[in-house]
Each structure stands twice: as structure tokens, then as C-alpha cells.
Coordinates of C-alpha atoms in Angstrom, one line a residue:
M1 CA 14.9 3.0 -15.5
N2 CA 11.3 2.6 -16.5
V3 CA 10.7 4.7 -19.6
H4 CA 7.0 4.3 -19.2
A5 CA 6.8 5.7 -15.7
H6 CA 4.3 8.4 -15.1
E7 CA 2.3 10.0 -12.3
P8 CA -0.6 7.9 -11.1
P9 CA -4.0 9.4 -11.7
D10 CA -5.9 11.0 -8.9
P11 CA -9.0 9.2 -7.5
V12 CA -12.3 10.9 -8.4
G13 CA -14.7 12.1 -5.7
I14 CA -12.5 12.1 -2.6
D15 CA -10.7 14.8 -0.7
V16 CA -7.7 13.8 1.5
D17 CA -6.3 16.5 3.8
R18 CA -3.3 16.2 6.1
L19 CA -3.9 16.6 9.8
A20 CA -1.8 19.1 11.8
P21 CA 0.0 17.7 14.8
E22 CA -2.5 19.3 17.2
R23 CA -5.4 17.6 15.4
I24 CA -3.6 14.2 15.6
D25 CA -3.3 14.9 19.4
T26 CA -7.1 15.5 19.5
V27 CA -7.9 12.2 17.8
L28 CA -5.7 10.2 20.2
T29 CA -7.0 12.1 23.3
D30 CA -10.6 11.6 22.4
V31 CA -10.4 7.9 21.3
F32 CA -7.7 6.5 23.6
G33 CA -7.5 9.0 26.4
H34 CA -11.0 10.1 27.3
G35 CA -12.9 7.4 25.4
V36 CA -15.3 10.0 23.9
R37 CA -16.5 10.7 20.3
C38 CA -13.8 11.7 17.9
R39 CA -14.3 15.4 17.4
E40 CA -12.3 15.5 14.2
L41 CA -14.7 13.1 12.6
D42 CA -17.7 15.1 13.7
R43 CA -16.1 18.3 12.4
A44 CA -16.5 16.8 8.9
L45 CA -20.2 16.2 9.2
D46 CA -21.1 19.5 7.6
G47 CA -24.4 19.8 9.4
A48 CA -25.5 16.2 9.1
P49 CA -26.6 14.3 12.3
P50 CA -23.8 12.4 14.0
G51 CA -23.8 8.6 13.5
P52 CA -21.7 5.7 14.8
Q53 CA -17.9 5.8 14.8
W54 CA -15.6 2.7 14.6
L55 CA -12.0 2.0 15.4
L56 CA -9.4 -0.4 13.9
A57 CA -5.9 0.1 15.2
E58 CA -2.8 -2.0 14.4
L59 CA -0.3 -1.9 17.3
G60 CA 3.1 -3.5 17.5
D61 CA 1.8 -6.0 20.0
G62 CA -1.8 -6.5 18.8
R63 CA -5.0 -5.1 17.3
V64 CA -7.6 -2.8 18.9
T65 CA -11.1 -2.5 17.7
G66 CA -13.9 -0.4 19.0
A67 CA -17.3 1.3 18.4
C68 CA -18.8 4.6 19.5
P69 CA -22.5 4.6 18.6
R70 CA -23.2 7.7 20.7
G71 CA -21.1 9.5 23.2
R72 CA -18.5 7.0 24.5
W73 CA -16.2 4.4 23.0
R74 CA -16.1 0.7 23.8
R75 CA -12.7 -0.7 22.8
S76 CA -11.4 -4.3 22.8
D77 CA -8.5 -3.2 25.1
G78 CA -8.6 -1.2 28.3
D79 CA -5.3 0.7 28.0
V80 CA -4.3 3.9 26.4
A81 CA -2.2 3.3 23.3
D82 CA 1.3 4.7 23.6
R83 CA 2.4 6.4 20.4
W84 CA 5.4 4.2 20.0
R85 CA 3.1 1.1 19.8
I86 CA 1.1 2.5 16.9
L87 CA 1.6 1.1 13.4
E88 CA -1.7 2.4 12.0
V89 CA -5.0 3.8 13.4
L90 CA -8.2 4.1 11.4
V91 CA -11.1 6.0 13.0
F92 CA -14.0 6.0 10.6
A93 CA -17.7 6.7 10.1
A94 CA -20.1 6.7 7.2
H95 CA -19.0 10.1 6.1
A96 CA -15.2 10.2 6.7
Q97 CA -12.1 8.3 7.7
I98 CA -9.1 9.4 9.7
R99 CA -5.8 7.5 9.3
L100 CA -2.8 7.9 11.5
G101 CA 0.5 6.4 10.5
E102 CA 3.4 4.8 12.4
G103 CA 3.9 6.4 15.8
A104 CA 1.0 8.8 15.0
G105 CA 3.7 11.0 13.3
S106 CA 1.3 11.8 10.4
G107 CA -2.4 11.7 9.8
W108 CA -5.0 12.4 7.1
I109 CA -8.8 12.7 6.9
A110 CA -10.6 11.5 3.8
T111 CA -14.1 12.8 2.9
D112 CA -16.3 12.8 -0.2
A113 CA -15.6 15.6 -2.6
T114 CA -18.4 17.8 -4.0
G115 CA -19.2 18.1 -7.7
D116 CA -20.5 15.9 -10.5
H117 CA -18.5 13.0 -11.8
P118 CA -18.9 10.7 -14.8
E119 CA -21.1 7.7 -13.9
W120 CA -18.3 5.2 -14.5
L121 CA -16.0 7.1 -12.1
R122 CA -18.5 7.7 -9.3
P123 CA -17.6 6.2 -5.9
R124 CA -19.2 2.8 -5.2
D125 CA -20.2 1.3 -1.8
R126 CA -19.1 -2.3 -1.1
S127 CA -19.6 -4.7 1.8
F128 CA -17.2 -7.6 2.7
L129 CA -18.2 -10.5 4.8
L130 CA -16.2 -10.8 8.0
Q131 CA -15.4 -14.5 7.9
G132 CA -16.1 -16.5 11.0
W133 CA -16.9 -20.1 11.7
V134 CA -20.6 -20.8 11.8
G135 CA -22.0 -21.9 15.2
D136 CA -22.6 -20.6 18.7
E137 CA -19.5 -22.5 20.0
Y138 CA -17.3 -20.3 17.9
R139 CA -18.4 -16.9 19.2
N140 CA -18.9 -15.3 22.6
S141 CA -20.9 -12.1 23.2
L142 CA -19.2 -9.9 25.8
G143 CA -22.5 -8.1 26.7
G144 CA -22.8 -4.5 27.5
E145 CA -24.6 -1.5 26.0
V146 CA -22.2 -1.4 23.0
P147 CA -22.0 -4.9 21.4
M148 CA -18.7 -6.7 21.3
T149 CA -18.1 -10.2 20.1
V150 CA -15.2 -12.6 20.3
T151 CA -15.1 -14.9 17.3
R152 CA -13.0 -18.0 17.0
E153 CA -11.7 -20.1 14.1
P154 CA -11.0 -23.9 14.5
S155 CA -7.3 -23.0 14.2
G156 CA -7.6 -21.1 17.4
T157 CA -7.4 -17.6 15.8
E158 CA -9.5 -15.1 17.6
A159 CA -10.9 -11.7 16.7
V160 CA -12.8 -9.1 18.8
L161 CA -15.3 -7.2 16.7
P162 CA -17.5 -4.3 17.8
V163 CA -20.7 -5.8 16.4
P164 CA -23.4 -8.3 17.5
W165 CA -22.1 -11.2 15.4
T166 CA -24.5 -12.8 12.9
D167 CA -23.6 -16.0 11.2
F168 CA -23.5 -16.1 7.4
S169 CA -26.7 -17.5 5.7
G170 CA -28.7 -16.9 2.6
R171 CA -32.2 -17.1 1.3
L172 CA -33.9 -16.7 -2.0
R173 CA -35.6 -13.4 -2.5
P174 CA -38.2 -13.4 -5.3
L175 CA -37.8 -10.7 -8.0
S176 CA -40.6 -8.8 -9.6
E177 CA -40.3 -10.9 -12.8
P178 CA -41.9 -14.4 -12.2
G179 CA -39.5 -17.2 -11.9
R180 CA -36.5 -15.1 -11.0
S181 CA -34.8 -14.8 -7.6
A182 CA -31.8 -13.3 -6.0
L183 CA -29.7 -14.6 -3.1
E184 CA -30.2 -12.4 -0.1
S185 CA -27.2 -12.8 2.2
T186 CA -27.1 -12.2 5.9
G187 CA -23.9 -12.0 8.0
T188 CA -21.5 -9.6 9.6
W189 CA -20.0 -7.0 7.3
L190 CA -17.3 -4.4 6.8
T191 CA -18.4 -1.7 4.5
V192 CA -16.1 0.3 2.2
R193 CA -16.4 3.1 -0.3
E194 CA -14.3 2.7 -3.4
Y195 CA -13.0 5.7 -5.4
W196 CA -12.0 5.2 -9.0
A197 CA -9.5 6.8 -11.4
A198 CA -8.8 6.8 -15.1
D199 CA -5.2 6.6 -16.4
P200 CA -4.9 9.2 -19.2
A201 CA -1.8 7.4 -20.6
T202 CA -3.3 3.9 -20.9
G203 CA -7.1 4.4 -20.6
A204 CA -7.2 1.9 -17.7
V205 CA -9.9 2.5 -15.1
G206 CA -9.6 1.0 -11.6
V207 CA -10.0 1.6 -7.8
A208 CA -7.4 4.1 -6.7
F209 CA -8.5 4.8 -3.1
H210 CA -10.9 3.4 -0.5
R211 CA -12.1 4.3 2.9
L212 CA -13.8 2.2 5.6
T213 CA -17.4 3.3 6.3
G214 CA -18.8 0.9 9.0
M215 CA -19.4 -2.5 10.5
Y216 CA -22.9 -4.1 10.4
A217 CA -24.7 -7.3 11.3
G218 CA -27.7 -8.5 9.3
T219 CA -28.7 -8.3 5.6
K220 CA -25.9 -7.4 3.2
P221 CA -26.0 -3.6 3.3
T222 CA -24.8 -2.9 -0.3
G223 CA -25.1 -4.3 -3.8
P224 CA -24.6 -5.6 -6.3
E225 CA -27.0 -8.5 -6.4
F226 CA -26.9 -11.5 -8.8
E227 CA -29.6 -13.8 -10.0
V228 CA -29.6 -17.3 -8.7
G229 CA -29.0 -19.8 -11.5
T230 CA -27.6 -17.4 -14.2
G231 CA -25.3 -15.2 -12.2
D232 CA -26.6 -12.2 -14.1
R233 CA -26.3 -8.8 -12.3
I234 CA -29.7 -7.6 -11.0
E235 CA -30.4 -3.9 -11.7
E236 CA -33.5 -3.6 -9.6
H237 CA -33.2 -3.3 -5.8

């Protein structure tokens, strides 16, 4: 028995609500059945204009990705996902994420919570490079109105991503102070919002929850930036 066991702290700045079975049905019907925008995500917009939606689904026999920039989805597969094949489904946008569990037997929607929070516990946006081998021979654009790219590693591993793939590169970006510069990175990115928590028992602070917010190609969409040569964090941007 762990005498130090205690309830983990709640992440700050995030609301997570369980989806009723009929709302789970709506998600699956929209995304996999009719191939139209996920209404449950749009319900969480709270008056904001609708933006792109993305899909990342792990099935028992493979992975499905997709994007819905406007009214209809383009997915990496052409078949409806039977529930028994589902291990996890993530349907996400900049403002919210829906997660369905195994067999779509349960589901949750995560959105930003209202209210003011301490600066050191406020949500932070991050972007992670989607690693791919550099060179035209390692990627193939599938064409179409909604971009879709097949990327390949020398090992033979393939991934189908709903973005116009951009190889990783970097250039020096001069800062306002003479003689200083930052490395401006370009590539293909998965963006994430991190939510932090403080443990009242130990005082430890760390990431306690995250949700996916998008996929992008081009200049790195989030900070932080670091100075070339010193590695110091750059506050201006």
C-alpha cells in the first residue's frame, strides 16, 4: 500500500464533459458516415466562426487521418469505421477536441474553461515537428481540393497526413537588438495545447492534460524561440 497516495490535481483552464451515447452517434455519423463537418465540435464554437477540423483515429487494423477545412471531410481511408474496429478516435479543431474510446463506448469533449488563472498555470500552445525524411522522393501528394500527402521513411514506414507536406528547414531571423538572431523553423507541425496543474501535497507543477489543436505546414506556428549561439529564450516575438 502506498501511504503517500493522494488524488491527482485537476488541470487548470480546461473543461472535459462526457458525451451521451446519442452525441457519440452524431460524431460517428458526421465524420465516418456522411463525411460532413462534426456538429458536436461546431456546437462548442460559442459564436466564433467555424475553422478547420482534423481527424486522427486508431483502429484495430490501421490508422485513419483526415481534414475538413470547410463542409466535407477527406479521409485517408474510403470506408466507414465499424465500431468494433475503433481503439481511439480524436476529432479536433483549434477550440475543442472530441475523444472516443474503444468501440466508441464512451466519449468526451474538451474545451477551454472561462476565468482567470495564475500566469504560471495558464494553458500553453506547443507545436511538434512531424518527422519525415527530407526530399521529394520520400513524399507523394495525392492532389485534390483538400491536401493529403503520403510520406515515407527509408525503413519503408508510411504515413498519410492531411496537410501539404513541407520539409523541415531553418533560417536565421534577425532580432531587434543588433547581432542577435533566432532560428526560424519551417516544416510540418502538429499543434497541441497543454494544461497545467499544481500538486498541493508536493508543490510540483506539470502538464496534466493536453488536447490536439491542428496540423499545419510552414513556419513553426508557436513559440518559444531561442537565440542562436546562446540558447537563451527569446521573449520578443
